[in-house]
Coordinates of C-alpha atoms in Angstrom, one line a residue:
Chain A
M236 CA 7.3 -25.8 17.6
S237 CA 9.4 -23.4 15.6
I238 CA 10.9 -22.4 12.2
K239 CA 14.6 -22.0 12.4
L240 CA 16.9 -20.2 10.2
S241 CA 20.5 -20.7 11.3
N242 CA 23.3 -18.8 9.7
I243 CA 21.7 -18.4 6.2
Y244 CA 23.3 -16.5 3.4
H245 CA 21.8 -16.1 -0.1
T246 CA 23.0 -14.4 -3.2
Y247 CA 20.9 -13.8 -6.2
S248 CA 22.4 -14.4 -9.7
K249 CA 25.4 -16.1 -8.6
G250 CA 28.5 -16.1 -10.7
T251 CA 26.8 -13.2 -12.8
P252 CA 27.8 -9.4 -13.1
F253 CA 24.4 -9.1 -11.4
E254 CA 25.5 -11.1 -8.4
R255 CA 24.0 -9.6 -5.2
L256 CA 24.3 -10.8 -1.7
A257 CA 20.7 -10.6 -0.3
L258 CA 21.3 -12.2 3.0
Q259 CA 24.2 -12.8 5.0
D260 CA 24.6 -14.8 8.3
V261 CA 20.7 -14.6 9.2
S262 CA 19.7 -16.6 12.2
V263 CA 16.0 -16.4 13.5
A264 CA 13.5 -18.7 15.1
I265 CA 10.0 -18.0 14.8
A266 CA 7.8 -20.3 17.6
K267 CA 4.2 -21.5 17.1
G268 CA 2.0 -18.6 18.4
E269 CA 4.1 -15.6 17.8
I270 CA 3.3 -12.5 15.9
V271 CA 6.2 -11.3 14.1
A272 CA 6.4 -8.0 12.1
I273 CA 9.2 -7.7 9.5
I274 CA 10.0 -4.2 8.6
G275 CA 13.0 -2.8 6.4
H276 CA 13.4 -0.7 3.2
T277 CA 12.7 -1.9 -0.4
G278 CA 15.6 -4.2 -1.0
S279 CA 16.7 -4.9 2.4
G280 CA 16.2 -8.7 2.3
K281 CA 12.6 -9.1 3.9
S282 CA 11.2 -11.0 1.1
T283 CA 14.2 -12.9 0.6
L284 CA 14.4 -13.9 4.2
V285 CA 10.6 -15.0 4.3
Q286 CA 10.9 -16.9 1.1
H287 CA 13.3 -19.2 3.2
L288 CA 10.6 -19.8 5.7
N289 CA 8.7 -22.2 3.5
G290 CA 11.7 -23.5 1.2
L291 CA 10.7 -21.2 -1.9
L292 CA 14.4 -19.9 -1.8
K293 CA 17.3 -22.5 -0.6
P294 CA 20.1 -20.6 1.2
D295 CA 23.5 -21.0 -0.2
K296 CA 24.9 -21.5 3.1
G297 CA 23.2 -22.5 6.8
T298 CA 20.4 -24.2 7.4
A299 CA 16.0 -23.7 7.5
T300 CA 14.3 -26.2 9.5
I301 CA 10.9 -26.6 11.2
D302 CA 11.1 -28.9 14.5
D303 CA 14.5 -30.0 13.3
M304 CA 13.3 -31.0 9.8
D305 CA 15.4 -29.8 7.1
I306 CA 12.8 -28.0 5.0
T307 CA 15.3 -27.8 2.0
A308 CA 15.5 -31.6 1.6
K309 CA 13.4 -34.0 -0.8
G310 CA 11.0 -36.2 0.2
Q311 CA 7.6 -36.3 1.7
Q312 CA 8.4 -35.4 5.1
A313 CA 10.3 -32.4 4.1
K314 CA 7.4 -31.2 1.8
A315 CA 4.8 -32.0 4.6
A316 CA 7.0 -29.6 6.9
R317 CA 7.0 -26.9 4.0
Q318 CA 3.1 -27.2 3.7
Q319 CA 2.6 -25.9 7.6
V320 CA 3.8 -22.6 6.3
G321 CA 1.2 -20.8 4.4
M322 CA 2.5 -17.6 2.3
V323 CA 0.2 -15.0 1.2
F324 CA 2.2 -12.7 -1.3
Q325 CA 1.7 -9.0 -2.1
Y326 CA -1.7 -8.6 -4.0
P327 CA -2.9 -12.3 -3.7
E328 CA -5.9 -11.2 -5.6
H329 CA -4.0 -11.2 -8.5
Q330 CA -3.3 -15.1 -8.3
I331 CA -7.0 -15.7 -8.1
F332 CA -7.9 -18.0 -11.0
A333 CA -11.1 -20.3 -10.6
E334 CA -14.5 -19.5 -11.5
T335 CA -16.2 -19.6 -8.1
V336 CA -14.9 -18.7 -4.7
F337 CA -15.3 -22.2 -3.5
E338 CA -13.3 -23.7 -6.6
D339 CA -10.4 -21.0 -5.5
I340 CA -10.3 -21.7 -2.2
A341 CA -10.5 -25.6 -2.7
F342 CA -7.4 -25.7 -4.9
G343 CA -4.9 -26.0 -2.0
P344 CA -6.6 -28.5 0.2
R345 CA -7.4 -30.7 -2.9
N346 CA -3.5 -30.4 -3.9
K347 CA -2.8 -31.4 -0.3
G348 CA -4.8 -34.5 -0.7
F349 CA -7.9 -33.7 1.1
N350 CA -11.0 -35.9 0.1
E351 CA -14.0 -33.6 -1.1
E352 CA -15.8 -33.9 2.3
E353 CA -12.7 -32.4 3.7
V354 CA -12.4 -30.1 1.1
A355 CA -15.8 -28.8 1.5
K356 CA -15.1 -28.5 5.3
A357 CA -12.0 -26.7 4.9
V358 CA -13.6 -24.2 2.4
R359 CA -16.4 -23.4 4.6
E360 CA -14.1 -22.8 7.7
A361 CA -11.6 -20.6 5.9
M362 CA -14.3 -18.5 4.5
E363 CA -16.1 -18.1 8.0
F364 CA -12.4 -17.2 9.2
V365 CA -12.0 -14.2 6.6
G366 CA -15.4 -13.0 7.3
L367 CA -17.0 -14.2 3.7
D368 CA -20.6 -15.6 4.3
Y369 CA -20.5 -19.2 2.6
D370 CA -24.1 -19.2 1.4
T371 CA -23.7 -15.6 -0.2
F372 CA -20.1 -15.8 -1.7
A373 CA -19.2 -19.7 -2.4
E374 CA -20.8 -19.9 -6.0
R375 CA -19.9 -16.0 -6.9
S376 CA -17.3 -15.5 -9.5
P377 CA -14.3 -14.2 -7.4
F378 CA -13.6 -11.6 -10.0
Q379 CA -16.9 -9.9 -9.2
L380 CA -15.9 -9.1 -5.6
S381 CA -14.3 -5.7 -4.2
G382 CA -10.7 -5.4 -3.7
G383 CA -10.9 -6.4 0.0
Q384 CA -13.1 -9.2 -0.7
M385 CA -10.8 -10.7 -3.3
R386 CA -8.2 -10.4 -1.0
R387 CA -10.0 -12.3 1.7
V388 CA -10.7 -15.0 -0.7
A389 CA -7.2 -15.3 -1.5
I390 CA -6.1 -15.7 2.2
A391 CA -8.9 -18.0 2.7
G392 CA -7.3 -20.1 0.2
V393 CA -4.1 -20.3 2.4
V394 CA -5.9 -20.7 5.5
A395 CA -8.1 -23.5 4.1
M396 CA -4.6 -25.5 4.1
N397 CA -4.9 -25.3 7.9
P398 CA -1.0 -24.0 8.3
D399 CA 0.8 -23.6 11.5
Y400 CA 2.5 -20.7 10.4
L401 CA 1.1 -17.8 8.0
V402 CA 3.6 -15.5 6.4
L403 CA 1.8 -12.4 4.9
D404 CA 3.7 -10.0 2.8
E405 CA 2.0 -6.6 2.7
P406 CA -1.5 -7.9 3.3
S407 CA -3.0 -4.3 3.6
A408 CA -1.1 -2.7 0.4
G409 CA -3.8 -0.7 -1.7
L410 CA -6.7 -1.4 0.6
D411 CA -8.6 1.7 2.1
P412 CA -8.6 1.8 5.9
R413 CA -11.7 0.2 6.6
S414 CA -10.5 -2.9 4.6
R415 CA -7.4 -2.8 5.9
N416 CA -8.8 -2.9 9.7
A417 CA -11.1 -5.8 8.5
V418 CA -8.2 -7.9 6.9
F419 CA -6.2 -7.5 10.3
R420 CA -9.4 -8.3 12.6
E421 CA -9.7 -11.7 10.7
I422 CA -5.8 -12.4 10.8
M423 CA -5.8 -11.9 14.6
A424 CA -8.9 -13.8 15.1
L425 CA -7.1 -16.7 13.3
H426 CA -4.1 -16.4 15.6
K427 CA -6.3 -16.4 18.5
S428 CA -8.5 -19.5 17.8
R429 CA -6.0 -21.6 16.1
G430 CA -2.7 -20.3 17.6
I431 CA -1.3 -19.9 14.1
A432 CA 2.0 -17.9 14.2
I433 CA 1.8 -14.9 12.0
V434 CA 4.8 -13.6 10.3
L435 CA 3.8 -10.0 8.8
V436 CA 6.1 -8.2 6.2
T437 CA 4.8 -4.6 6.3
H438 CA 5.8 -1.2 5.3
S439 CA 3.5 0.3 8.3
M440 CA 5.0 1.1 11.3
E441 CA 1.4 1.3 12.8
E442 CA 0.6 -2.2 11.9
A443 CA 3.8 -3.5 13.4
V444 CA 3.3 -1.7 16.6
K445 CA -0.4 -2.4 17.0
Y446 CA -0.7 -6.3 16.1
A447 CA 3.1 -7.7 16.6
N448 CA 4.5 -8.7 19.8
R449 CA 7.9 -9.0 18.3
M450 CA 9.5 -7.1 15.4
L451 CA 12.7 -7.8 13.1
V452 CA 14.2 -4.9 11.7
I453 CA 16.2 -6.0 8.2
N454 CA 18.8 -3.7 6.9
G455 CA 21.6 -4.9 4.1
G456 CA 20.6 -8.7 4.4
Q457 CA 20.9 -8.6 8.2
V458 CA 18.9 -8.4 11.4
L459 CA 19.7 -5.0 12.7
F460 CA 16.9 -5.2 15.7
D461 CA 14.9 -7.9 17.0
G462 CA 12.6 -7.3 20.0
E463 CA 9.4 -5.8 21.3
P464 CA 8.1 -3.3 18.8
A465 CA 7.3 -0.5 21.4
A466 CA 10.5 -1.0 22.8
I467 CA 12.6 -0.7 19.5
F468 CA 10.6 2.3 18.3
K469 CA 11.6 3.9 21.4
E470 CA 14.9 3.2 21.9
H471 CA 16.2 3.2 18.1
G472 CA 14.0 5.9 16.4
D473 CA 16.6 7.8 15.1
E474 CA 18.5 4.6 13.5
L475 CA 15.3 3.2 12.0
V476 CA 14.9 6.7 9.9
Q477 CA 18.5 6.3 8.9
V478 CA 18.0 2.7 7.4
G479 CA 14.9 3.9 5.4
V480 CA 12.1 2.9 7.8
D481 CA 10.0 5.0 10.4
V482 CA 8.5 5.2 13.8
P483 CA 4.6 5.0 14.1
Q484 CA 3.0 8.6 13.7
V485 CA 1.6 8.1 17.3
Y486 CA 5.2 8.1 18.7
K487 CA 6.2 11.2 16.6
L488 CA 3.1 13.1 17.8
A489 CA 3.8 12.0 21.5
D490 CA 7.5 12.9 21.3
L491 CA 6.5 16.4 19.7
L492 CA 4.0 17.0 22.7
R493 CA 6.8 16.1 25.2
H494 CA 9.3 18.3 23.6
K495 CA 6.7 21.0 24.0
G496 CA 6.8 20.6 27.8
M497 CA 4.0 18.1 27.9
S498 CA 4.5 15.1 30.6
L499 CA 3.2 11.9 29.0
P500 CA 4.3 8.5 29.7
E501 CA 6.3 6.4 27.6
G502 CA 4.6 3.4 25.4
I503 CA 1.8 5.0 24.1
K504 CA 0.6 2.8 21.2
D505 CA -2.6 4.3 19.7
E506 CA -4.7 7.5 19.5
M507 CA -7.0 6.4 22.3
A508 CA -4.1 6.0 24.7
L509 CA -2.8 9.3 23.7
V510 CA -5.7 10.9 24.3
K511 CA -6.2 9.6 27.6
A512 CA -2.4 10.6 28.5
I513 CA -3.0 14.0 27.0
K514 CA -6.1 14.5 29.4
Q515 CA -4.4 13.1 32.2
A516 CA -1.4 15.5 31.7
K517 CA -3.6 18.5 31.6
G518 CA -5.8 17.4 34.5
W519 CA -8.9 17.2 32.2
K520 CA -11.6 14.7 33.1
Chain B
M264 CA -7.3 22.6 -17.7
I265 CA -9.7 19.7 -16.5
K266 CA -13.4 20.2 -16.8
I267 CA -15.6 17.2 -16.0
E268 CA -19.3 17.7 -16.6
N269 CA -21.9 15.1 -15.2
L270 CA -19.5 12.1 -16.0
Q271 CA -21.0 8.8 -15.9
H272 CA -19.4 5.4 -16.5
Y273 CA -21.4 2.4 -16.6
Y274 CA -20.1 -1.1 -17.6
T275 CA -21.7 -4.5 -17.6
D276 CA -20.1 -7.3 -15.3
S277 CA -20.0 -10.7 -16.3
D278 CA -23.3 -11.5 -14.7
G279 CA -25.0 -9.2 -17.0
N280 CA -25.6 -6.5 -14.3
E281 CA -24.9 -2.7 -15.1
V282 CA -22.5 -1.3 -12.5
K283 CA -22.3 2.5 -12.3
A284 CA -18.8 3.1 -11.6
L285 CA -19.3 6.7 -11.9
D286 CA -22.6 8.3 -11.4
G287 CA -22.6 12.2 -12.3
V288 CA -19.3 13.7 -11.3
D289 CA -18.9 17.4 -11.8
L290 CA -15.1 18.6 -11.0
T291 CA -13.0 21.3 -12.4
I292 CA -9.4 21.3 -11.9
G293 CA -7.3 24.4 -12.7
Q294 CA -3.8 24.5 -14.2
G295 CA -1.2 24.3 -11.5
E296 CA -3.6 22.9 -8.8
F297 CA -2.6 20.2 -6.8
V298 CA -5.9 17.8 -6.2
A299 CA -6.0 14.7 -3.9
I300 CA -8.5 12.2 -4.5
I301 CA -9.4 9.8 -1.5
G302 CA -12.3 7.3 -1.2
A303 CA -12.8 3.9 -0.2
N304 CA -12.0 0.9 -2.4
G305 CA -14.5 0.9 -5.4
S306 CA -15.7 4.5 -4.7
G307 CA -14.7 5.4 -8.4
K308 CA -11.5 7.3 -7.9
S309 CA -9.2 5.2 -10.5
T310 CA -12.1 5.0 -12.8
L311 CA -12.1 8.9 -12.7
A312 CA -8.5 9.0 -13.2
R313 CA -8.5 7.0 -16.2
H314 CA -11.0 9.2 -17.7
L315 CA -8.5 12.1 -17.7
N316 CA -6.1 10.8 -20.6
C317 CA -8.5 8.6 -22.6
L318 CA -7.7 5.2 -21.2
L319 CA -11.7 5.2 -20.6
L320 CA -14.3 7.2 -22.3
P321 CA -17.4 8.6 -20.7
T322 CA -20.8 6.7 -21.1
D323 CA -22.4 10.0 -20.6
G324 CA -21.4 13.3 -19.8
R325 CA -17.9 14.9 -20.8
V326 CA -14.5 15.4 -19.8
E327 CA -12.3 18.0 -21.4
I328 CA -8.6 18.7 -21.1
S329 CA -7.5 22.2 -21.9
G330 CA -10.8 22.6 -24.2
L331 CA -10.1 19.0 -25.8
D332 CA -13.2 16.5 -25.6
T333 CA -11.8 13.4 -24.7
R334 CA -14.7 11.6 -26.8
E335 CA -13.1 13.1 -30.0
E336 CA -10.7 10.4 -31.4
K337 CA -8.6 13.2 -33.0
N338 CA -8.0 14.6 -29.8
M339 CA -6.6 11.5 -27.9
W340 CA -2.7 12.0 -28.6
D341 CA -2.7 15.4 -27.8
I342 CA -4.6 14.6 -24.6
R343 CA -2.2 11.9 -23.6
Q344 CA 0.7 14.3 -24.0
Q345 CA -0.7 16.7 -21.8
V346 CA -1.8 14.3 -19.1
G347 CA 0.6 11.5 -18.0
M348 CA -0.2 8.6 -15.5
V349 CA 1.7 6.9 -13.2
F350 CA 0.2 3.7 -11.5
Q351 CA 0.8 1.7 -8.5
N352 CA 3.4 -0.8 -9.4
P353 CA 6.6 0.6 -10.3
D354 CA 7.8 -2.8 -11.6
N355 CA 4.9 -2.9 -14.7
Q356 CA 5.9 0.8 -15.8
I357 CA 9.7 0.3 -16.8
V358 CA 10.6 -0.9 -20.5
A359 CA 14.3 -0.1 -20.8
A360 CA 17.3 -1.9 -19.2
V361 CA 19.0 1.6 -18.5
V362 CA 17.1 4.5 -16.8
E363 CA 17.7 7.2 -19.2
E364 CA 16.7 4.9 -22.3
D365 CA 13.3 4.2 -20.1
V366 CA 12.8 8.2 -19.6
A367 CA 13.5 8.5 -23.4
F368 CA 11.0 6.0 -24.5
G369 CA 8.1 8.6 -24.3
P370 CA 9.6 11.4 -26.5
E371 CA 10.9 8.7 -29.0
N372 CA 7.4 7.3 -29.2
I373 CA 5.9 10.5 -30.0
G374 CA 8.3 11.6 -32.6
V375 CA 10.4 14.3 -30.9
P376 CA 13.3 15.0 -33.1
G377 CA 16.6 13.1 -32.0
P378 CA 18.6 16.0 -30.9
E379 CA 16.0 17.0 -28.6
I380 CA 15.8 13.9 -26.8
A381 CA 18.7 13.8 -24.9
P382 CA 18.4 17.6 -23.4
R383 CA 14.7 16.5 -22.4
V384 CA 15.7 13.4 -20.7
A385 CA 18.3 15.0 -18.7
K386 CA 15.7 17.9 -17.7
A387 CA 13.2 15.2 -16.5
L388 CA 15.9 13.1 -14.4
A389 CA 17.1 16.4 -12.8
A390 CA 13.2 17.4 -12.1
V391 CA 12.8 14.2 -10.2
G392 CA 16.2 14.2 -8.6
M393 CA 17.5 11.1 -10.4
T394 CA 20.2 12.6 -12.5
E395 CA 23.0 10.5 -11.1
Y396 CA 21.1 7.3 -11.8
A397 CA 20.7 8.1 -15.7
K398 CA 23.1 5.4 -16.6
H399 CA 21.9 2.7 -13.8
A400 CA 19.6 -0.6 -14.5
P401 CA 16.1 0.5 -13.4
H402 CA 15.5 -3.0 -11.7
R403 CA 18.3 -2.5 -9.2
L404 CA 16.9 0.8 -7.9
S405 CA 14.3 1.0 -4.8
G406 CA 10.7 1.3 -5.2
G407 CA 10.7 5.3 -4.8
Q408 CA 13.4 5.6 -7.2
K409 CA 11.7 3.5 -9.8
Q410 CA 8.5 5.6 -9.2
R411 CA 10.6 8.7 -9.8
V412 CA 12.0 7.3 -12.9
A413 CA 8.2 6.5 -14.2
I414 CA 7.5 10.3 -13.3
A415 CA 10.5 11.5 -15.3
G416 CA 9.3 9.3 -18.3
I417 CA 6.1 11.4 -18.1
M418 CA 7.9 14.8 -17.5
A419 CA 9.9 14.1 -20.8
L420 CA 6.7 14.5 -22.6
E421 CA 6.5 18.1 -21.0
P422 CA 2.9 17.5 -19.7
K423 CA 0.6 19.9 -18.3
C424 CA -0.7 17.3 -15.9
I425 CA 0.3 14.2 -13.8
V426 CA -2.4 11.7 -12.5
L427 CA -0.8 9.4 -10.0
D428 CA -2.9 6.5 -9.0
E429 CA -1.9 5.3 -5.9
P430 CA 2.0 5.6 -6.5
T431 CA 3.0 4.8 -2.9
A432 CA 1.0 2.0 -2.2
M433 CA 3.9 -0.6 -2.7
L434 CA 6.4 1.6 -1.3
D435 CA 8.4 1.8 1.9
P436 CA 8.2 4.9 4.1
Q437 CA 11.5 6.4 2.8
G438 CA 10.0 6.0 -0.8
R439 CA 6.7 7.3 -0.1
K440 CA 8.4 10.7 1.5
E441 CA 10.5 10.7 -1.9
I442 CA 7.2 10.5 -4.0
V443 CA 5.3 13.2 -2.1
S444 CA 8.1 15.7 -2.0
T445 CA 8.9 14.9 -5.7
V446 CA 5.5 15.7 -6.8
Q447 CA 5.0 18.8 -4.7
K448 CA 8.3 20.1 -6.2
L449 CA 7.1 19.7 -9.8
N450 CA 3.6 21.2 -8.6
Q451 CA 5.5 24.2 -7.1
E452 CA 8.4 24.6 -9.3
K453 CA 7.1 23.6 -12.8
N454 CA 3.2 24.6 -12.2
I455 CA 2.3 20.9 -13.2
T456 CA -1.2 20.1 -12.2
I457 CA -1.3 17.3 -10.1
V458 CA -4.3 14.7 -9.4
Y459 CA -3.2 12.3 -6.8
I460 CA -5.0 9.4 -5.9
T461 CA -4.3 7.8 -2.4
H462 CA -5.2 5.6 0.8
Y463 CA -2.5 7.6 2.8
M464 CA -4.6 10.5 4.2
V465 CA -1.1 12.3 5.3
E466 CA 0.0 12.4 1.7
A467 CA -3.4 14.3 0.9
L468 CA -2.4 17.0 3.4
A469 CA 0.2 18.3 0.8
A470 CA -2.8 19.0 -1.7
D471 CA -4.3 22.3 -2.2
R472 CA -7.8 20.7 -2.6
V473 CA -8.8 17.1 -1.2
V474 CA -11.9 15.6 -3.1
V475 CA -13.7 12.9 -1.3
M476 CA -15.6 9.9 -3.5
E477 CA -18.1 7.5 -2.7
K478 CA -20.0 5.3 -4.8
G479 CA -19.4 7.0 -8.1
H480 CA -20.2 10.5 -6.5
V481 CA -17.9 13.5 -5.1
R482 CA -19.1 13.3 -1.6
F483 CA -17.6 16.4 -0.6
M484 CA -14.3 18.6 -1.2
G485 CA -12.3 21.3 0.2
T486 CA -9.1 22.4 1.5
P487 CA -7.1 19.7 3.5
K488 CA -8.2 21.7 6.8
E489 CA -11.8 21.6 5.8
V490 CA -12.1 18.0 4.8
F491 CA -9.9 16.4 7.5
S492 CA -11.7 18.3 10.0
R493 CA -14.8 16.1 9.3
V494 CA -13.3 13.2 11.3
D495 CA -16.6 11.1 11.7
E496 CA -17.9 11.7 8.2
L497 CA -14.6 10.2 6.8
E498 CA -14.8 7.3 9.3
A499 CA -18.4 6.6 8.1
L500 CA -17.0 6.5 4.6
G501 CA -14.2 4.1 5.5
L502 CA -11.6 6.6 5.6
E503 CA -9.6 8.1 8.2
A504 CA -8.7 11.4 9.1
P505 CA -4.6 12.1 10.0
L506 CA -3.8 11.4 13.6
A507 CA -3.6 14.9 15.1
A508 CA -7.4 15.6 13.5
K509 CA -8.5 12.3 15.2
V510 CA -7.0 13.2 18.5
A511 CA -8.4 16.7 18.6
S512 CA -11.8 15.3 17.6
E513 CA -11.5 12.8 20.5
L514 CA -10.6 15.6 22.8
R515 CA -13.2 17.8 21.7
K516 CA -15.9 15.2 22.4
S517 CA -14.8 15.0 26.0
G518 CA -15.6 18.7 26.3
V519 CA -12.1 20.2 25.9
K520 CA -12.2 23.6 23.9
L521 CA -9.7 23.4 21.1
P522 CA -9.8 25.8 17.8
S523 CA -11.1 24.3 14.7
G524 CA -9.1 23.0 11.8
I525 CA -6.4 21.2 13.6
I526 CA -5.0 18.8 11.3
T527 CA -1.1 18.3 11.6
D528 CA 1.0 17.3 14.7
E529 CA 2.3 20.9 15.0
E530 CA -1.1 22.5 15.0
L531 CA -2.1 20.1 17.6
A532 CA 1.1 20.7 19.7
Q533 CA 0.3 24.5 19.3
A534 CA -2.9 24.1 20.7
L535 CA -2.2 22.1 23.5
C536 CA 1.1 23.5 24.8
Q537 CA 0.9 27.2 24.7

């Protein structure tokens, strides 16, 4: 089970003075069950890339397939393939439109042809998944909710369609730290319980190293690095800064401490690991 | 420069309930100060910011900008010229097809005489480091560059204060650094008062003062050192101290003696590796 982009090229505004090559010769396969972070500066081609994963954009050259089915083709089968990929855009709460939370989340499943009983079940499950109590929230207006809650409604709307792959474009932008953690807890739970593959476009290096088991670094419309986040941050720190991204704060702090003579092990991924390593280095209990 | 007294802002939601977005805020900000405002989503940060240039008016209490009461309609244009706003989304703030025309929009709009406009635009672009992009198309710039153009648009109005409401929320790491250093420069070199709302605590480190909001109140405030040393309190408010402060706090909890007020990587490194 995988989405496969093979040698794709994409040019915007082709044949006009604004013509711009956004992707060149990109080949990526994303298997079910993976959590892939995609990083890169604004305009590097990240968003163009993920929009090829469910046929929102067609490549000029190259192919996009899900389990060998060409997703850019016409017909029911290709449509069904595209629907396996749920897409949560930036600021998804701006796309909420219905009068109640239930109606908003039900839109996708209804469109997919679920009957009312299936719709109700899908909505209830999706709400549970994103941590919104059904009895409390189902009949509320989504516009009365907090920013974090609205975002969960929007994510629930995609989850309710029961996708095999979930693409999230900066799901934590504009949220405070607590809501950010809450949104990620739910995304991870979803990954665990349903085995959904997660593709996470992010500007936060912390999120990439904390949640993903694979990371793609995009630069100039090409894949610059593809591998385990910790390994890429460790081996290519300087190059990452050069292409307009960064390394996680905890890497910088650990590097500074090493530079000042403290002997710390490699691969410290979060603050608690760093605290532990400092204590060990200092011989503190 | 900015004087806020017992500011209250209530509105009625569509279910007919009264919501107290701001419930008694007192805050004075001096000319040339750089103030960061942090707080959870819904704590009232943006509502507060929108009172600083008459986008919202107090339900009760008062807001004064350079002695001008925001509730007096005749003061509105004067206040808006003194206090400019930059919002989250760079794409929603650009109006023209060429950078310098976009920056000229503000001064043209307030009736600055024609010959004065070009020098103002040039000065504003220089202040944000975008001179070489004067003839470029804004939509082809990076997010950080677009936000700098938005800031230049305000600088062209020769304001006393710039209010930035999460200006880096949609930017990549490079863009975030660009905005923080631009804002710092305007503050230090041009004495512009800065009110900077953010969810990134690292950015708030650059401020003279950090104001922490909760449920429509100012919960506490102080220098970055004072505020970010209160690691557990920040966490209880749904916020986060910078990494070095958190690590220092964890080490102290397990009995390690460290000097107080550690909030940056350098300070922690110095305390640990003497």
